[in-house]
Amino acid sequence: MKNQEILSLIKYKKTRLSKNEYDIYSKQIILKQIGVEGQKKLRKAKILVVGAGGLGSPTMIYLVISGIGHIGIIDHDEIEKSNLNRQILYNKNDIGKEKVFSAKNSLNNINENCKIITHKCKLNRENSIEIVSHYDIIIDTTDNFRTRHIIDETCHKLHKIYIYGAVREFEGQVAVFNYKNGIRYKDLYKKESKIIQNTCNTRGIMGITTGYIGTLQAIELIKIILGLSKGCKNFIISYNLIEIMIKKKLIYLKRHAIQSINYQKRDERILSNIDLDYKKNKIYIIIDLRNSKDFNMKHIKKSINIPIIKFKLTQTIKLINKFKNIGQIIIYCNTKYKSIIASKFLVQYSIKHEIA
């Protein structure tokens, strides 16, 4: 067993449920798919819900009553009277108040054991990395394509699972993106596509539709946390509530060959730069942040593989500290955002380095 897995196991075994939690979750703990260990997994989970509206309301309610330990809410809107037909977290006394704070109060009244973190802002390219990096799984309950593409790109860069939901009139869609090297949102809707934005204001919506789809998003999340979803989900499911129809559409991936070419060109560029400096008698320690599978397939000669997930370990920092006395440390990854995250760890310990 790897060091990271041992540390995770030790931390997991230290998780304890209080008597109050046993009383609240007793009926689901007796389910064979959950049990005490499954309930601990739910408690340890950190989930970000993007949007506190029609889809976000039922999703968060079911996550809270299921015992999810941490829920982040990001939204910048205030509650309007027209929201009340579907945004079931709020009532007439909340009109004019900020959604994230009203949602937090309502959820805490349902289950005080759940820690609610509020982000009163709009998710954008400037703040997405910082916010998303603190959570395990991201649930998209938004209603615009621009934000969805930001969620998609950020989750891909940070290796986060993205649970998508969308509604229109009496129809809805649910999909799980970026799961076990599966499909992404961009595989469904290309960024450059000229898609007409259909909102509740233009097409109309009922609470039964958002309630149904939001509940399905919560179900997908719980299945992933409990390990009930085993394989890739390279499909999207569409629901029609009037016709009681369910359609499953497979999505085919076409991006892997292009990525391999990009990686090769990047490696060649880095190698050429390093070769020039070797002539000046410089010594380099190249740290490759990719996972072991990608590293073993192809890597820069004499580079050292330390996956990004291991940068949190004390022994990793101690090892890199020894390297700095030998030569110049270079951090390398095909995803630059991983390099930035690793760089922040090294800066904390005053370890000089460069990002390739």
Coordinates of C-alpha atoms in Angstrom, one line a residue:
M1 CA 0.0 0.0 0.0
K2 CA 1.3 3.5 -1.0
N3 CA 2.1 6.1 1.7
Q4 CA -0.7 8.4 0.6
E5 CA -3.2 5.5 0.8
I6 CA -1.9 4.6 4.3
L7 CA -2.4 8.2 5.5
S8 CA -5.9 8.4 4.0
L9 CA -6.8 5.1 5.7
I10 CA -5.5 6.3 9.1
K11 CA -7.4 9.6 8.8
Y12 CA -10.6 7.7 7.7
K13 CA -10.4 5.3 10.7
K14 CA -10.3 8.3 13.1
T15 CA -13.7 9.6 11.8
R16 CA -16.3 9.1 14.5
L17 CA -20.1 9.5 14.3
S18 CA -21.7 11.1 17.3
K19 CA -24.8 9.6 19.1
N20 CA -26.8 12.4 17.6
E21 CA -25.7 11.4 14.1
Y22 CA -26.5 7.7 14.7
D23 CA -30.0 8.8 15.8
I24 CA -30.5 11.0 12.7
Y25 CA -29.1 8.6 10.1
S26 CA -30.2 5.3 11.7
K27 CA -32.7 4.4 9.0
Q28 CA -30.1 4.7 6.2
I29 CA -27.2 3.2 8.2
I30 CA -29.1 -0.1 8.2
L31 CA -29.0 -0.2 4.4
K32 CA -26.4 -2.7 3.3
Q33 CA -25.1 -0.2 0.6
I34 CA -24.4 2.4 3.3
G35 CA -23.7 1.1 6.9
V36 CA -21.5 2.9 9.4
E37 CA -18.6 3.1 7.0
G38 CA -20.7 4.5 4.2
Q39 CA -22.1 7.2 6.5
K40 CA -18.5 8.2 7.5
K41 CA -17.7 8.6 3.8
L42 CA -20.7 10.9 3.4
R43 CA -19.6 12.9 6.4
K44 CA -16.0 13.3 5.0
A45 CA -17.2 14.5 1.6
K46 CA -16.7 18.2 0.5
I47 CA -19.2 19.2 -2.2
L48 CA -19.5 22.5 -4.1
V49 CA -22.9 23.4 -5.5
V50 CA -22.7 26.1 -8.2
G51 CA -26.0 27.9 -8.1
A52 CA -28.6 28.1 -5.3
G53 CA -31.7 28.2 -7.4
G54 CA -34.3 25.7 -8.7
L55 CA -31.9 22.8 -9.1
G56 CA -29.6 23.7 -6.3
S57 CA -32.4 23.8 -3.7
P58 CA -33.6 20.1 -3.9
T59 CA -30.0 18.9 -4.5
M60 CA -28.7 20.6 -1.3
I61 CA -31.7 19.5 0.8
Y62 CA -31.1 15.9 0.0
L63 CA -27.3 16.2 0.5
V64 CA -27.8 17.7 3.9
I65 CA -30.3 15.2 5.2
S66 CA -28.1 12.4 3.8
G67 CA -25.2 13.6 6.1
I68 CA -22.8 15.2 3.7
G69 CA -20.2 16.8 6.0
H70 CA -19.3 20.0 4.0
I71 CA -21.3 21.8 1.4
G72 CA -20.0 24.9 -0.4
I73 CA -22.6 27.2 -2.1
I74 CA -21.7 29.7 -4.7
D75 CA -24.2 32.3 -6.0
H76 CA -24.4 36.1 -6.3
D77 CA -28.2 36.6 -6.7
E78 CA -30.9 37.8 -4.4
I79 CA -34.2 36.0 -3.9
E80 CA -37.1 37.3 -6.0
K81 CA -40.8 36.5 -5.6
S82 CA -40.8 34.6 -9.0
N83 CA -38.2 32.2 -7.5
L84 CA -40.6 30.8 -5.0
N85 CA -42.4 28.4 -7.3
R86 CA -39.4 26.2 -7.6
Q87 CA -36.6 27.3 -5.2
I88 CA -37.9 25.4 -2.2
L89 CA -35.2 26.5 0.2
Y90 CA -36.8 29.9 0.5
N91 CA -40.2 31.5 1.5
K92 CA -41.8 34.9 1.2
N93 CA -39.8 36.2 4.2
D94 CA -36.6 35.7 2.2
I95 CA -37.5 37.9 -0.7
G96 CA -34.7 40.5 -1.3
K97 CA -32.2 38.5 0.8
E98 CA -29.0 37.0 -0.6
K99 CA -29.5 33.4 -1.7
V100 CA -26.3 31.9 -0.2
F101 CA -27.0 33.2 3.3
S102 CA -30.7 32.3 3.2
A103 CA -29.8 28.8 1.9
K104 CA -27.3 28.4 4.7
N105 CA -29.9 29.2 7.4
S106 CA -32.4 26.9 5.9
L107 CA -30.0 24.0 5.5
N108 CA -28.6 24.4 9.1
N109 CA -32.2 24.2 10.4
I110 CA -32.6 20.9 8.6
N111 CA -29.3 19.5 9.8
E112 CA -26.8 21.4 12.0
N113 CA -24.2 18.7 11.6
C114 CA -23.4 19.8 8.1
K115 CA -20.9 22.6 7.7
I116 CA -22.1 25.2 5.1
I117 CA -19.5 27.4 3.3
T118 CA -20.9 30.4 1.4
H119 CA -19.3 32.1 -1.6
K120 CA -21.3 35.2 -2.5
C121 CA -19.9 35.7 -5.9
K122 CA -20.2 34.6 -9.5
L123 CA -17.9 31.8 -10.6
N124 CA -15.5 33.1 -13.2
R125 CA -12.1 32.4 -14.7
E126 CA -10.3 34.5 -12.0
N127 CA -11.7 32.7 -8.9
S128 CA -12.7 29.2 -10.2
I129 CA -9.3 27.5 -9.4
E130 CA -9.1 28.8 -5.9
I131 CA -12.7 27.9 -5.0
V132 CA -13.1 24.5 -6.8
S133 CA -9.7 23.2 -5.4
H134 CA -11.2 23.0 -1.9
Y135 CA -13.9 20.5 -2.8
D136 CA -14.1 16.8 -3.9
I137 CA -17.0 16.9 -6.3
I138 CA -18.7 19.8 -8.1
I139 CA -22.5 19.9 -8.8
D140 CA -23.6 22.3 -11.6
T141 CA -27.1 23.7 -11.0
T142 CA -26.6 26.8 -13.2
D143 CA -28.5 27.8 -16.2
N144 CA -25.9 29.3 -18.6
F145 CA -23.4 27.8 -21.0
R146 CA -20.5 30.2 -20.1
T147 CA -20.5 29.1 -16.5
R148 CA -20.8 25.4 -17.4
H149 CA -17.7 25.7 -19.6
I150 CA -15.8 27.3 -16.8
I151 CA -16.8 24.5 -14.5
D152 CA -15.8 21.9 -17.1
E153 CA -12.4 23.4 -17.7
T154 CA -11.7 23.9 -14.0
C155 CA -12.8 20.4 -13.0
H156 CA -10.6 18.9 -15.8
K157 CA -7.5 20.9 -14.7
L158 CA -8.0 19.9 -11.0
H159 CA -9.2 16.4 -11.7
K160 CA -12.6 17.0 -10.0
I161 CA -15.8 15.1 -10.8
Y162 CA -18.5 17.3 -12.4
I163 CA -22.2 16.4 -12.0
Y164 CA -24.3 18.3 -14.5
G165 CA -28.0 19.0 -14.5
A166 CA -30.2 21.2 -16.8
V167 CA -33.9 21.8 -17.2
R168 CA -36.3 23.2 -19.8
E169 CA -40.1 23.3 -19.3
F170 CA -41.0 19.6 -18.4
E171 CA -37.7 18.2 -19.6
G172 CA -34.2 17.7 -18.0
Q173 CA -30.8 16.2 -18.4
V174 CA -28.3 14.7 -16.0
A175 CA -24.7 13.6 -16.7
V176 CA -21.5 12.8 -14.8
F177 CA -18.5 14.4 -16.4
N178 CA -14.7 14.0 -15.9
Y179 CA -15.3 10.7 -14.1
K180 CA -12.7 7.9 -14.5
N181 CA -11.3 9.5 -17.7
G182 CA -14.8 9.8 -19.1
I183 CA -16.6 12.4 -21.1
R184 CA -16.6 16.2 -20.4
Y185 CA -19.2 18.9 -20.8
K186 CA -17.3 20.1 -23.9
D187 CA -17.9 16.7 -25.5
L188 CA -21.6 17.4 -25.3
Y189 CA -21.6 21.1 -26.2
K190 CA -18.6 22.6 -27.9
K191 CA -17.5 25.9 -26.5
E192 CA -17.7 27.6 -30.0
S193 CA -21.2 26.3 -30.7
K194 CA -23.8 29.0 -31.2
I195 CA -26.5 27.6 -28.8
I196 CA -29.5 29.7 -27.9
Q197 CA -29.6 30.3 -24.1
N198 CA -33.0 29.1 -22.8
T199 CA -33.7 30.4 -19.3
C200 CA -36.7 30.1 -17.0
N201 CA -37.6 33.7 -17.9
T202 CA -38.0 32.8 -21.6
R203 CA -39.2 29.2 -21.6
G204 CA -40.9 28.9 -18.2
I205 CA -40.4 26.1 -15.5
M206 CA -42.3 24.3 -12.8
G207 CA -40.9 23.2 -9.4
I208 CA -41.6 19.5 -10.1
T209 CA -39.1 19.6 -13.0
T210 CA -36.3 21.2 -11.0
G211 CA -37.1 19.0 -8.0
Y212 CA -36.9 15.8 -10.1
I213 CA -33.6 16.7 -11.8
G214 CA -32.0 18.2 -8.7
T215 CA -32.9 15.0 -6.8
L216 CA -31.2 12.9 -9.5
Q217 CA -28.1 15.0 -9.3
A218 CA -28.0 14.3 -5.5
I219 CA -28.4 10.5 -6.2
E220 CA -25.5 10.5 -8.6
L221 CA -23.3 12.2 -6.1
I222 CA -24.2 9.8 -3.3
K223 CA -23.6 6.8 -5.6
I224 CA -20.1 8.1 -6.4
I225 CA -19.2 8.8 -2.7
L226 CA -20.4 5.3 -1.6
G227 CA -18.6 3.6 -4.5
L228 CA -21.8 2.4 -6.1
S229 CA -20.9 3.8 -9.5
K230 CA -18.1 1.6 -10.8
G231 CA -17.5 2.4 -14.4
C232 CA -17.1 5.4 -16.7
K233 CA -20.3 7.2 -17.5
N234 CA -19.9 8.2 -21.2
F235 CA -23.5 9.1 -21.6
I236 CA -26.1 11.7 -20.8
I237 CA -29.7 10.8 -19.7
S238 CA -32.7 12.9 -20.8
Y239 CA -36.0 12.9 -18.9
N240 CA -39.4 14.0 -20.1
L241 CA -41.8 14.3 -17.2
I242 CA -45.0 14.6 -19.3
E243 CA -44.4 11.6 -21.5
I244 CA -42.6 9.7 -18.7
M245 CA -39.8 9.0 -21.1
I246 CA -36.1 8.4 -20.3
K247 CA -33.5 8.4 -23.1
K248 CA -29.8 7.5 -22.7
K249 CA -27.4 8.9 -25.3
L250 CA -23.8 7.7 -25.6
I251 CA -21.1 10.2 -26.1
Y252 CA -17.9 9.2 -28.0
L253 CA -14.5 10.6 -27.2
K254 CA -12.1 11.9 -29.9
R255 CA -9.5 13.8 -27.9
H256 CA -6.8 11.4 -26.8
A257 CA -4.7 11.3 -30.0
I258 CA -4.5 15.1 -30.1
Q259 CA -3.4 15.3 -26.4
S260 CA -0.6 12.8 -27.1
I261 CA 0.8 15.0 -29.9
N262 CA 0.7 18.1 -27.6
Y263 CA 2.5 16.3 -24.8
Q264 CA 5.3 15.2 -27.2
K265 CA 5.8 18.7 -28.5
R266 CA 5.9 20.1 -25.0
D267 CA 8.5 17.5 -23.9
E268 CA 10.7 18.2 -26.9
R269 CA 10.6 22.0 -26.2
I270 CA 11.6 21.5 -22.5
L271 CA 14.3 19.0 -23.4
S272 CA 15.8 21.4 -25.9
N273 CA 15.9 24.2 -23.4
I274 CA 17.5 22.0 -20.7
D275 CA 20.1 20.7 -23.2
L276 CA 21.2 24.2 -23.9
D277 CA 21.7 24.9 -20.2
Y278 CA 23.5 21.6 -19.6
K279 CA 26.3 23.0 -21.8
K280 CA 26.7 25.6 -19.2
N281 CA 27.4 22.9 -16.6
K282 CA 24.0 23.4 -14.8
I283 CA 22.5 20.4 -12.9
Y284 CA 18.7 20.0 -13.1
I285 CA 16.3 17.9 -11.0
I286 CA 13.1 17.6 -13.1
I287 CA 10.0 16.6 -11.0
D288 CA 7.2 15.2 -13.2
L289 CA 3.8 15.8 -11.5
R290 CA 1.8 13.4 -13.6
N291 CA 0.4 10.1 -12.3
S292 CA 2.5 7.0 -12.5
K293 CA 0.6 5.6 -15.5
D294 CA 1.2 8.6 -17.7
F295 CA 4.8 8.9 -16.5
N296 CA 5.6 5.3 -17.4
M297 CA 4.1 5.7 -20.9
K298 CA 6.5 8.6 -21.7
H299 CA 8.6 11.0 -19.7
I300 CA 11.7 13.2 -19.9
K301 CA 14.9 11.3 -19.5
K302 CA 16.2 11.2 -15.9
S303 CA 13.1 13.0 -14.5
I304 CA 11.7 12.0 -11.1
N305 CA 8.0 11.1 -10.8
I306 CA 6.3 12.7 -7.8
P307 CA 2.5 12.9 -8.5
I308 CA 0.9 16.1 -7.3
I309 CA -1.2 14.3 -4.7
K310 CA 2.0 13.4 -2.8
F311 CA 3.0 17.0 -2.4
K312 CA 1.0 17.2 0.8
L313 CA 3.2 14.6 2.5
T314 CA 6.0 15.7 4.9
Q315 CA 8.4 13.1 3.5
T316 CA 7.9 14.6 0.0
I317 CA 9.0 18.0 1.2
K318 CA 12.0 16.6 3.0
L319 CA 13.1 14.8 -0.1
I320 CA 12.8 17.9 -2.3
N321 CA 14.6 19.9 0.3
K322 CA 17.6 17.5 -0.3
F323 CA 17.4 18.1 -4.0
K324 CA 17.8 21.9 -3.8
N325 CA 21.4 21.4 -2.6
I326 CA 22.2 19.3 -5.7
G327 CA 20.9 21.5 -8.5
Q328 CA 18.0 23.6 -10.0
I329 CA 14.6 22.1 -9.3
I330 CA 12.2 22.2 -12.3
I331 CA 8.5 21.3 -11.9
Y332 CA 6.9 19.8 -15.0
C333 CA 3.4 18.6 -15.9
N334 CA 1.3 18.6 -19.0
T335 CA -1.3 20.6 -17.0
K336 CA 0.1 23.9 -15.9
Y337 CA -2.4 24.3 -13.1
K338 CA -0.9 21.3 -11.4
S339 CA 2.5 22.9 -11.6
I340 CA 1.0 26.1 -10.0
I341 CA -0.5 24.1 -7.1
A342 CA 2.8 22.2 -6.5
S343 CA 4.7 25.5 -6.7
K344 CA 2.6 27.0 -3.9
F345 CA 3.6 24.1 -1.7
L346 CA 7.3 24.6 -2.4
V347 CA 7.0 28.4 -1.8
Q348 CA 5.6 27.7 1.7
Y349 CA 8.8 25.8 2.5
S350 CA 11.1 28.4 0.8
I351 CA 12.3 25.9 -1.8
K352 CA 13.5 27.6 -5.0
H353 CA 12.3 26.2 -8.2
E354 CA 11.1 26.9 -11.7
I355 CA 8.0 25.8 -13.6
A356 CA 8.7 24.3 -17.1

